[in-house]
Every structure is written in C-alpha cells, then in structure tokens.
Coordinates of C-alpha atoms in Angstrom, one line a residue:
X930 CA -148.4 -3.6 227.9
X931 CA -149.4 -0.8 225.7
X932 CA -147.1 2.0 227.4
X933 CA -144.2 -0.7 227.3
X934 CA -144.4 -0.6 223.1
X935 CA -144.9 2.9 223.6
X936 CA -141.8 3.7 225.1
X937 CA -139.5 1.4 222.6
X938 CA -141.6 3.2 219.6
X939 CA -140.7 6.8 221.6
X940 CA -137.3 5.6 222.1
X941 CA -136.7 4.6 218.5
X942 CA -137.4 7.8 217.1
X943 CA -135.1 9.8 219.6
X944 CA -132.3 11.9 217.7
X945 CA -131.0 12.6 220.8
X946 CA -130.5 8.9 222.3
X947 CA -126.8 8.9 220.9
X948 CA -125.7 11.7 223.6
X949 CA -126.6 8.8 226.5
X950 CA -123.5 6.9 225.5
X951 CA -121.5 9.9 226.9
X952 CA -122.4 9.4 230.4
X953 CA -121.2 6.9 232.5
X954 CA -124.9 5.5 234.1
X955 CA -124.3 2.6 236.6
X956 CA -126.2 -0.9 234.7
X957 CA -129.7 -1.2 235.3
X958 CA -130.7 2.0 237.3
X959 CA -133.2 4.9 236.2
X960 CA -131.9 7.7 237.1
X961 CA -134.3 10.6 237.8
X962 CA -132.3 12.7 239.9
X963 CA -129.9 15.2 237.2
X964 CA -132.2 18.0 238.5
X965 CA -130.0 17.5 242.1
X966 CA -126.6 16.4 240.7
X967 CA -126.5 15.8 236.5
X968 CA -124.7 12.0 235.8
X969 CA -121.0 12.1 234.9
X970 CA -119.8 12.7 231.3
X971 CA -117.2 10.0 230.1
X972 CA -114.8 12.1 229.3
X973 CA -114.0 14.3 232.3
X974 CA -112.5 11.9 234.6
X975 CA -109.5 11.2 231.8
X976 CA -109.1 14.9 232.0
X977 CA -109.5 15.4 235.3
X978 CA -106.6 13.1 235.5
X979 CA -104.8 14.7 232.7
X980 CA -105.1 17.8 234.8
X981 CA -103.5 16.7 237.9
X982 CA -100.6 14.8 236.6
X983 CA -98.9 17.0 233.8
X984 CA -100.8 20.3 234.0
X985 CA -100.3 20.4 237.7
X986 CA -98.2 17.3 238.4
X987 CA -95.2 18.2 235.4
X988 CA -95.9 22.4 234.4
X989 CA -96.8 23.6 237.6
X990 CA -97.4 27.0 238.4
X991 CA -96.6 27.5 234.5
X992 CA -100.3 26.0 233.6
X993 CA -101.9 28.9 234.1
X994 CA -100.1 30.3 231.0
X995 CA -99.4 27.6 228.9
X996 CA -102.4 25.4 230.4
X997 CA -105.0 28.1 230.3
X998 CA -106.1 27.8 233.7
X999 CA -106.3 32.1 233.9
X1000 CA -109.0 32.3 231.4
X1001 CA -110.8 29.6 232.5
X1002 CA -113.8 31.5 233.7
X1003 CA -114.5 33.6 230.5
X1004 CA -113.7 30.9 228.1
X1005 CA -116.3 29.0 230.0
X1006 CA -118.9 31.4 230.6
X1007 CA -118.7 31.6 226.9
X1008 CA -119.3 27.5 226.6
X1009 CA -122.6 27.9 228.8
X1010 CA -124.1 31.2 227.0
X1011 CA -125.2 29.5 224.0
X1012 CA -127.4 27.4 226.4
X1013 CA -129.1 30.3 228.5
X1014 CA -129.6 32.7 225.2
X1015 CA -126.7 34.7 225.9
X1016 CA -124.0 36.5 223.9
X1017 CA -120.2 36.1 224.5
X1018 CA -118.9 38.1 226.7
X1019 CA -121.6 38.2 229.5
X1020 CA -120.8 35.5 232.1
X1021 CA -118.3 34.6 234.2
X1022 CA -117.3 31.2 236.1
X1023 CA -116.5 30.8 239.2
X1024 CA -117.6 31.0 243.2
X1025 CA -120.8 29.0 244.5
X1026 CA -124.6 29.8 243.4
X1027 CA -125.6 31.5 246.9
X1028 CA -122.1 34.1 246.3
X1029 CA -123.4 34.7 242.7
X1030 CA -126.6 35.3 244.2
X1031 CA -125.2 37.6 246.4
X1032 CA -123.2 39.8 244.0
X1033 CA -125.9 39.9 241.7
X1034 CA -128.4 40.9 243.8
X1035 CA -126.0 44.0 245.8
X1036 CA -125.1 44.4 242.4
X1037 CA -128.6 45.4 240.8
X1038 CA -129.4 47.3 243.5
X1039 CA -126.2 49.3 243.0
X1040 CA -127.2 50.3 239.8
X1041 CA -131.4 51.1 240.7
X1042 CA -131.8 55.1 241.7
X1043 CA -131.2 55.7 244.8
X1044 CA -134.7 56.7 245.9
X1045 CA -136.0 53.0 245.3
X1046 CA -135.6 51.3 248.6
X1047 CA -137.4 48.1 247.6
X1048 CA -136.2 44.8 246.9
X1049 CA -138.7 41.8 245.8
X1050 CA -137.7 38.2 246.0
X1051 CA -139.4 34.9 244.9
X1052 CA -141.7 33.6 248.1
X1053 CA -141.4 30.6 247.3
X1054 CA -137.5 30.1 246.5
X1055 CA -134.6 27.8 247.3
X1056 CA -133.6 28.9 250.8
X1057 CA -130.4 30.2 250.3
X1058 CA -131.8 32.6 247.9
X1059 CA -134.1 34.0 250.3
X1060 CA -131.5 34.0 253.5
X1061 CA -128.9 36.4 250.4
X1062 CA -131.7 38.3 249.4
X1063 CA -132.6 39.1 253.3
X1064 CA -128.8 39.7 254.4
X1065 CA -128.7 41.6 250.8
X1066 CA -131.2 44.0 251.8
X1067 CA -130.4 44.7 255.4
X1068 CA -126.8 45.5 254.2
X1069 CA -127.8 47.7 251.2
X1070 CA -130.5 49.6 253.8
X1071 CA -133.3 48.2 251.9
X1072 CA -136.6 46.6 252.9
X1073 CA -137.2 42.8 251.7
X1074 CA -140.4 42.0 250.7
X1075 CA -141.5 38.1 249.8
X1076 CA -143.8 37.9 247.1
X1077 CA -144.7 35.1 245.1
X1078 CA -144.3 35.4 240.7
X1079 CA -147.3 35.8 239.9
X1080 CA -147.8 38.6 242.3
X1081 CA -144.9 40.5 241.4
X1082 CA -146.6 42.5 238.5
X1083 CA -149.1 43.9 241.3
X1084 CA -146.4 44.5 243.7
X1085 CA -144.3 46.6 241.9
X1086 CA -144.0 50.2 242.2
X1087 CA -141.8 53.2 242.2
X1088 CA -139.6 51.8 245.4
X1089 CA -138.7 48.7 243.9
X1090 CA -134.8 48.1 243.0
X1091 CA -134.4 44.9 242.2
X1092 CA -136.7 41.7 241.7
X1093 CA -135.1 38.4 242.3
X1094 CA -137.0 35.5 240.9
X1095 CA -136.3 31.6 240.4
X1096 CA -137.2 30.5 236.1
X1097 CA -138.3 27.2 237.8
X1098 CA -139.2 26.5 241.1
X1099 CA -137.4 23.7 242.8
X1100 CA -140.1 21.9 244.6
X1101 CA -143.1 21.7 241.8
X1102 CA -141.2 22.4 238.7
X1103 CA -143.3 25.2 238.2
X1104 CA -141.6 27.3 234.9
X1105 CA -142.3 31.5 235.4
X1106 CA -142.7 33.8 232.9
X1107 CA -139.4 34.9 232.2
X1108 CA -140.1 37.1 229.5
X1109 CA -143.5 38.4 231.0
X1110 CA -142.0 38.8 234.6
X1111 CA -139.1 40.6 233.2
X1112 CA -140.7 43.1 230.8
X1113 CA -143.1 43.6 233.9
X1114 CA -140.2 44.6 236.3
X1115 CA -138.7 47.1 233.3
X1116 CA -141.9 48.6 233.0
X1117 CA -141.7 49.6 236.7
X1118 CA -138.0 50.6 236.6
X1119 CA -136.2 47.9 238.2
X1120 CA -133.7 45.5 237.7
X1121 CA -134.5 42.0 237.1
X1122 CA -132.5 39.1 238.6
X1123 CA -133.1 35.1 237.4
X1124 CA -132.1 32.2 238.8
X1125 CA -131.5 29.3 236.6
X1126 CA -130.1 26.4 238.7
X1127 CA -133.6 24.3 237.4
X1128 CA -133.9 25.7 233.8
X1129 CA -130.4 26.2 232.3
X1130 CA -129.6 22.8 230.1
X1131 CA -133.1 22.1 230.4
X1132 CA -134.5 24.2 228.4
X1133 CA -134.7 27.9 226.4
X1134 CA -133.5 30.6 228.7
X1135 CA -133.3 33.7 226.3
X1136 CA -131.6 36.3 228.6
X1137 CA -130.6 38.5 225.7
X1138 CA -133.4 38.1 223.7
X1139 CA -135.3 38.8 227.1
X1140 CA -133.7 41.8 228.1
X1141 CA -132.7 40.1 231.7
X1142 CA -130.1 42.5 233.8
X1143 CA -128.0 39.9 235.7
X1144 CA -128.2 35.9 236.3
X1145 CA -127.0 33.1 237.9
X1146 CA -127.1 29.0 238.0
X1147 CA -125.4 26.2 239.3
X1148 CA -123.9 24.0 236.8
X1149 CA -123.9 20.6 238.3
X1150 CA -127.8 20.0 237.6
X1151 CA -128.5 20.0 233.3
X1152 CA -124.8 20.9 232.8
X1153 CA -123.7 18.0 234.4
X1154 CA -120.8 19.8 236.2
X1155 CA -120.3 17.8 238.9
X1156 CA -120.3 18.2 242.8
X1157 CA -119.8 21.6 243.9
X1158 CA -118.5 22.5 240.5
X1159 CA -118.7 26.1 240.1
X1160 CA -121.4 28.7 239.2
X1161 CA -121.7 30.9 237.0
X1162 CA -123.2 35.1 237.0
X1163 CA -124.1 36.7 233.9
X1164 CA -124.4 40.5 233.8
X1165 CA -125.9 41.9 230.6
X1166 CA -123.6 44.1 228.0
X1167 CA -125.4 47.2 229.0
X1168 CA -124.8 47.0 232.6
X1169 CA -121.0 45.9 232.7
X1170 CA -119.3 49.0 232.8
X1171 CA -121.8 50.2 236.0
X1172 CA -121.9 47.0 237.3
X1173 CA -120.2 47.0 241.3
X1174 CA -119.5 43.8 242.4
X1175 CA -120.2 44.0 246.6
X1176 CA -116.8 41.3 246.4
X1177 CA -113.9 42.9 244.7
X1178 CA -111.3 40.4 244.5
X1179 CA -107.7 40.2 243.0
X1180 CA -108.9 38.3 240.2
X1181 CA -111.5 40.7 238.9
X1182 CA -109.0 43.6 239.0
X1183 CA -107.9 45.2 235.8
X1184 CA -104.9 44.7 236.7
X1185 CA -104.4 41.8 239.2
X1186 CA -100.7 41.6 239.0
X1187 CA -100.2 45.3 240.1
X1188 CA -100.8 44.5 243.6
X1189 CA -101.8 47.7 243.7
X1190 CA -104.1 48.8 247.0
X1191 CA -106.9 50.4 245.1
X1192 CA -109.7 48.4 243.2
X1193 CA -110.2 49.2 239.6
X1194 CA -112.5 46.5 238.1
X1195 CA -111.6 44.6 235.0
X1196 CA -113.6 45.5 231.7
X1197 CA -116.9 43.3 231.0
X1198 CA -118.0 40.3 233.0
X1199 CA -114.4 39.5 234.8
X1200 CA -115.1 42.3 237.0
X1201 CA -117.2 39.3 238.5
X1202 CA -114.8 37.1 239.0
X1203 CA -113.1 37.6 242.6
X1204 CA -110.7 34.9 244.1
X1205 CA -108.7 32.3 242.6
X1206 CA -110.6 29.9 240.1
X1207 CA -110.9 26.2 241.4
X1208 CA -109.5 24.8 238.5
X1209 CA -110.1 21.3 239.1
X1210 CA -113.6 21.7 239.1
X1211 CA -113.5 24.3 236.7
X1212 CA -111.8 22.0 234.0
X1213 CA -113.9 19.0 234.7
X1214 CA -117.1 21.6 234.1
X1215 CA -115.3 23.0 230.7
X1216 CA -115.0 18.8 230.0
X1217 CA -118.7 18.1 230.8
X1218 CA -120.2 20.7 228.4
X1219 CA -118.6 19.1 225.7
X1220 CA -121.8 16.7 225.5
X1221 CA -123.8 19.6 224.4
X1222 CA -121.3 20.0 221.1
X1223 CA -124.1 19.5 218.2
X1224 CA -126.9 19.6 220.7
X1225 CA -129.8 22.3 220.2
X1226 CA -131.5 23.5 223.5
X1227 CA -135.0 23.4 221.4
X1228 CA -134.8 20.0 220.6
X1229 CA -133.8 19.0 224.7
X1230 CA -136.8 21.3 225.1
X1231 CA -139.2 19.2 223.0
X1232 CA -138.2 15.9 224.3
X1233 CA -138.1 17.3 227.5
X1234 CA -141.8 17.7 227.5
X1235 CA -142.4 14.4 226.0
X1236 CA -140.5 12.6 228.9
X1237 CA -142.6 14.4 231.9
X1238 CA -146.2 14.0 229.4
X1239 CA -145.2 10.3 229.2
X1240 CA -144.5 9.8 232.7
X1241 CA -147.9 11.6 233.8
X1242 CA -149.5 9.5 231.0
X1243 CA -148.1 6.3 232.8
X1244 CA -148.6 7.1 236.4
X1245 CA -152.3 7.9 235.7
X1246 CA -152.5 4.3 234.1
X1247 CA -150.6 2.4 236.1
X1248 CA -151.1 4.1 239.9
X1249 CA -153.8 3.3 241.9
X1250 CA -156.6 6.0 241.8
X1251 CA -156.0 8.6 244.5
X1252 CA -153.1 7.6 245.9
X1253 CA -150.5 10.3 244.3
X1254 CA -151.4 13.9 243.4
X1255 CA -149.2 15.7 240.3
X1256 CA -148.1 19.1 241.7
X1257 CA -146.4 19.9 238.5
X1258 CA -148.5 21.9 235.9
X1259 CA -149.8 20.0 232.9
X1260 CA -149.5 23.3 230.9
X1261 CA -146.5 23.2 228.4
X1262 CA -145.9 26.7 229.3
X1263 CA -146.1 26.4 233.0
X1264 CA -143.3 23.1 233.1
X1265 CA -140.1 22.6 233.5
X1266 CA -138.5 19.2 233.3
X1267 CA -139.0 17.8 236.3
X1268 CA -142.8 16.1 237.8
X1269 CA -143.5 16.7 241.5
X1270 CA -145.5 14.5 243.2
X1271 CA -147.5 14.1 246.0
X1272 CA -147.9 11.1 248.7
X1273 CA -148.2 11.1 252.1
X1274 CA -145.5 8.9 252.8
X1275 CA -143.3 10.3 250.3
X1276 CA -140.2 9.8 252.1
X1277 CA -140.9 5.9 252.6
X1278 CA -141.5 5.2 248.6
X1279 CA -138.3 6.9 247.7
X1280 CA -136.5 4.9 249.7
X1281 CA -138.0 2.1 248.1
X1282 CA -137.7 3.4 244.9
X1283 CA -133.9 3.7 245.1
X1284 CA -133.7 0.6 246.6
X1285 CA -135.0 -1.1 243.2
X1286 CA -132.8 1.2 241.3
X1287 CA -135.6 3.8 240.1
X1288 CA -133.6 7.0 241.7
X1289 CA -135.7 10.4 242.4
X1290 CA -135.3 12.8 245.4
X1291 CA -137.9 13.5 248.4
X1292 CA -138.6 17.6 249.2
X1293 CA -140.1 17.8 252.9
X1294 CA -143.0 16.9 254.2
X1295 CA -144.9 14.8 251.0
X1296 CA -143.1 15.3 247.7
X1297 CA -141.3 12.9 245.1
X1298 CA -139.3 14.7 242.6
X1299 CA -138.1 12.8 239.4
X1300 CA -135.9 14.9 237.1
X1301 CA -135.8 14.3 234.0
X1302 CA -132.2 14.8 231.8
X1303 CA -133.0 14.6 228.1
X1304 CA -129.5 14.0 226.7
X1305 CA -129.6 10.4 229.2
X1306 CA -132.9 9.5 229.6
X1307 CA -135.5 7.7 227.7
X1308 CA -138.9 6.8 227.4
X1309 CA -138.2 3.0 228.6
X1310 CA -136.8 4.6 231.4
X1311 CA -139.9 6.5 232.3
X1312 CA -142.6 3.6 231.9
X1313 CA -139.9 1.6 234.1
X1314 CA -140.0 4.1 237.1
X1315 CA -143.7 4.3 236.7
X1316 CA -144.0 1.0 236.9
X1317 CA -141.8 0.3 240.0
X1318 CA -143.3 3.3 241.8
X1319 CA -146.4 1.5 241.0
X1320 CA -145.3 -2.0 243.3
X1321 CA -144.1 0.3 246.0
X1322 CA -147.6 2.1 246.0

C-alpha cells in the first residue's frame, strides 16, 4: 500500500525518532492518547526509586537541604520555560491546574483598575476552568461572561479585568491566536490569562515574546509528567512584584521559617508557591523533562503537523466515504497536535480501537480524539491506527 511506504520513507527521515527509545511504550500498541496522560520516560522510575530509598529512606528530613527538595519548584519552573517561550524566573511548580487557574485568574483581576468589573472566559473550555473562573468572579464581585475566542476582540470593553482563554481547545484541537487574542485584550486594558494544558510540549508557546500576563498547564500531557504530577503558573517579570496570590501559603512567604503571623510574599514567582511541594511527583516531573535535553520545540512543531496531515491523509484514503467527519482544522495555523473526529458511535470504535491496541480517547456524545506526541510517535504508527480504525468502521 502506497501510505504503508509512505510512512517507513517519513519515518526514515525523522531526526527526532531517537527520543522514542526513552519512553517505555508497551510492544505492539499505538499510542494516541499523550494529549490525556504523556507515556513514561525511562528514566524516572530508577529515580523515583532513588528518591524514596536514600533521599527519603537514608537523609530524611535533611533532603530538603542536601537533596534539593526546597527549590524544587523554581529549579523546575525553570526546566519548562524554555518550552513555553519563557524567561527564568517566571514560573513556579507546584498545586493542581484548576488551583493554578484559580490564583491566576483572582490574581489578574487583582492587579486590573478597580473600575473594570468584567471578567471574560473561553465558552468553550475544559470545565474546571469555567466552574474557577465562575467561583473567581463571584468571590472577586465580578460578573462572568462566556464568550467564545473569536468573539473576545468584539466583547471587550472598558469593564473587562481579565480574559481567560484555553491556546488549544480540548475537544477539536482547535489552536487560538495567542499572540492576536493577547495584543487584542492589551489593547482594551486587561489582563490576559492562557491555558496551556494542550499546547505546552507540543508546540511554540511564546509567552514573553507575546506579552502574556500570567499562565498555567498541566504537565502530565506533552511533558510527560505523570499522573497527577504537578502544575505549573507562570506570572510575567512585570507583574511579580504586584502580583497577589488569593492562597498565601507558608511556602510562598519571604520568610517561611519565621512563623511569623503576617504574610509578606516571597520576591518573583515563589510568591506562587503555597503549601508543601509533593516531591515525589515533583522529582519524577524534573526526571521526565530530561527527554527534551537537545530537543527544539520548532522541530516537535513541524513534525507535529506532519503526524496529524498524514493521519488526515490516511483516513480520507482508507475510511469509507461519509462515515467520519474531521472536527480539527486543516489550517496549519488553526491546529494543534491532536485530530478530532466525528462518528456517531464514537464511544463503540474506541473501545474497539483499544482493544486492537490503537489507543485514543472518546469526548461525549460523538468524538474520537487521537493525540499525537512527537518525541514517540511515528508515521508507521499513524497509517497503523488509520488502518485499524478503518476494520472497526
């Protein structure tokens, strides 16, 4: 089949095809799924163990010292801004992605004017961002209003505070205008918020080079974290020494030894940090992104897009006419890396699909998801899962 040589040609001339040998992938299953939970690195469960028996198991409490545990969220944060544009110095670790969202969101609106009373959010977001941004509002004495990206330029005005937006929408893989949304918001005075959770490891963020206020993202999607490992906020340069977290814990104190009963916040972005950092996870995170050492965002970019075009390229061939509809854009510009689809009995053909080891995810009522993870997967891994979704069809 021609798309069969296709893929071994395609596959042959990946310079990034070494990185897959440092993931553990179980034998003879596509996995499409890194956009829900990223596959696991080799490396981290060696120093996960190395972790529990002689950081914790032999120095103790001394790790945090002589371990490094205590600056495990900067030193971190400072691992994962090269991937989201970022300079050193601007993001934290620690906490999940809805309490990120949270303290980034009160935290924008703490530093709009008072007078704007206005907060946008993404209509069409992950849920949780949409329940923070609701509870947000109501506690900050602001009205919510959902509006979807494109309409935000139009729906901005003198009232509005804050915009929180998603760079890529979970369910179609939609990629927003970042840069245009952002400049847009600045133009009418307020702060703009971004969540990355679908675009950070995937491909070029820019939030420096962007002017974006304050961030967030999960890290066990691209980053390849693992389960529940922790998030992440960044809070531009500019806005640090303003910026009011709505959670002030110990941890984020100048000086969180004193014990003293008044809050002063740390300098820069550990006056985000607030309870004690889950360093289990947090270790096996600072593990994982040692796959992107030597990697270039650009180039997971550009074979990024050549994964989802081939996989479009194959279902077309290979699926029968009319039977599955992409909901993805076709448009470069408009894609993240992940292809929607959509079938009427969508949650039936994943099952199936998994079943003959082609792994993808099902969004309520009609849609297959497939992810696709550049530094893991290839091109005979696409025309495979287009050609099993094909027999289940």
């Amino acid at each position: 089949m021609f798309h069969v040589k296709q893929a071994a040609a395609l596959d042959a001339a990946d310079e990034l095809a070494k990185f897959r040998e440092l993931f553990a992938l179980p034998e003879g299953v596509v996995y499409l799924d890194g956009n829900s939970l990223g596959a696991l690195p080799r490396a981290v469960p060696g120093r996960v163990q190395d972790v529990m028996a002689r950081e914790w198991g032999e120095l103790l409490i001394r790790s945090w010292d002589e371990s490094g545990w205590w600056t495990a969220p900067e030193r971190i944060g400072d691992r994962i801004a090269p991937l989201v544009g970022a300079a050193a110095g601007q993001i934290v670790v620690g906490d999940s992605t809805s309490v990120n969202v949270f303290k980034a969101l009160v935290g924008a609106v703490r530093l709009a004017d008072d007078e704007r009373d206005e907060v946008l959010v993404d209509a069409t977001t992950f849920p949780t961002d949409g329940y923070i941004a609701e509870s947000a509002a109501r506690m900050t004495g602001r009205t919510l209003r959902p509006v979807r990206p494109e309409k935000v330029p139009g729906a901005l005005g003198p009232r509005t505070a804050a915009v929180l937006l998603n760079h890529v929408d979970y369910r179609s893989g939609r990629l927003h205008d970042l840069p245009g949304l952002t400049a847009a918001i600045h133009d009418a005075g307020a702060l703009a918020v971004w969540d990355l959770c679908h675009s950070a490891g995937a491909l070029p963020v820019g939030l420096d080079a962007h002017g974006v206020d304050l961030a967030i993202g999960c890290t066990y999607k691209y980053l390849n974290g693992g389960p529940g490992s922790p998030a992440y906020l960044y809070v531009a340069a500019r806005h640090q020494d303003r910026f009011d977290s709505p959670l002030p814990g110990w941890t984020g104190h100048a000086n969180p030894f004193g014990m003293t009963p008044d809050y002063t916040p740390a300098d820069g972005a550990a006056r985000g940090r607030v309870g004690t950092p889950d360093i289990l996870s947090m270790l096996a995170l600072e593990t994982a992104l040692g796959v992107w050492d030597g990697v270039g965002v650009d180039s997971v970019r550009a074979k990024s897009l050549a994964l989802t075009d081939f996989f479009v390229e194959c279902v077309r061939a290979y699926a029968p006419e009319g039977r599955v509809e992409v909901v993805t854009p076709l448009a470069h510009a408009e894609r993240g890396s992940q292809i929607a689809l959509r079938c009427d009995d969508a949650g039936d053909v994943m099952r199936a699909l998994i079943a003959r080891g082609v792994v993808g995810d099902f969004r309520h009522p009609d849609v297959l998801r497939f992810g696709f993870t550049p530094l893991y997967v290839g091109f005979g891994d696409v025309e495979r899962a287009a050609r099993v979704l094909t027999e289940v069809l």
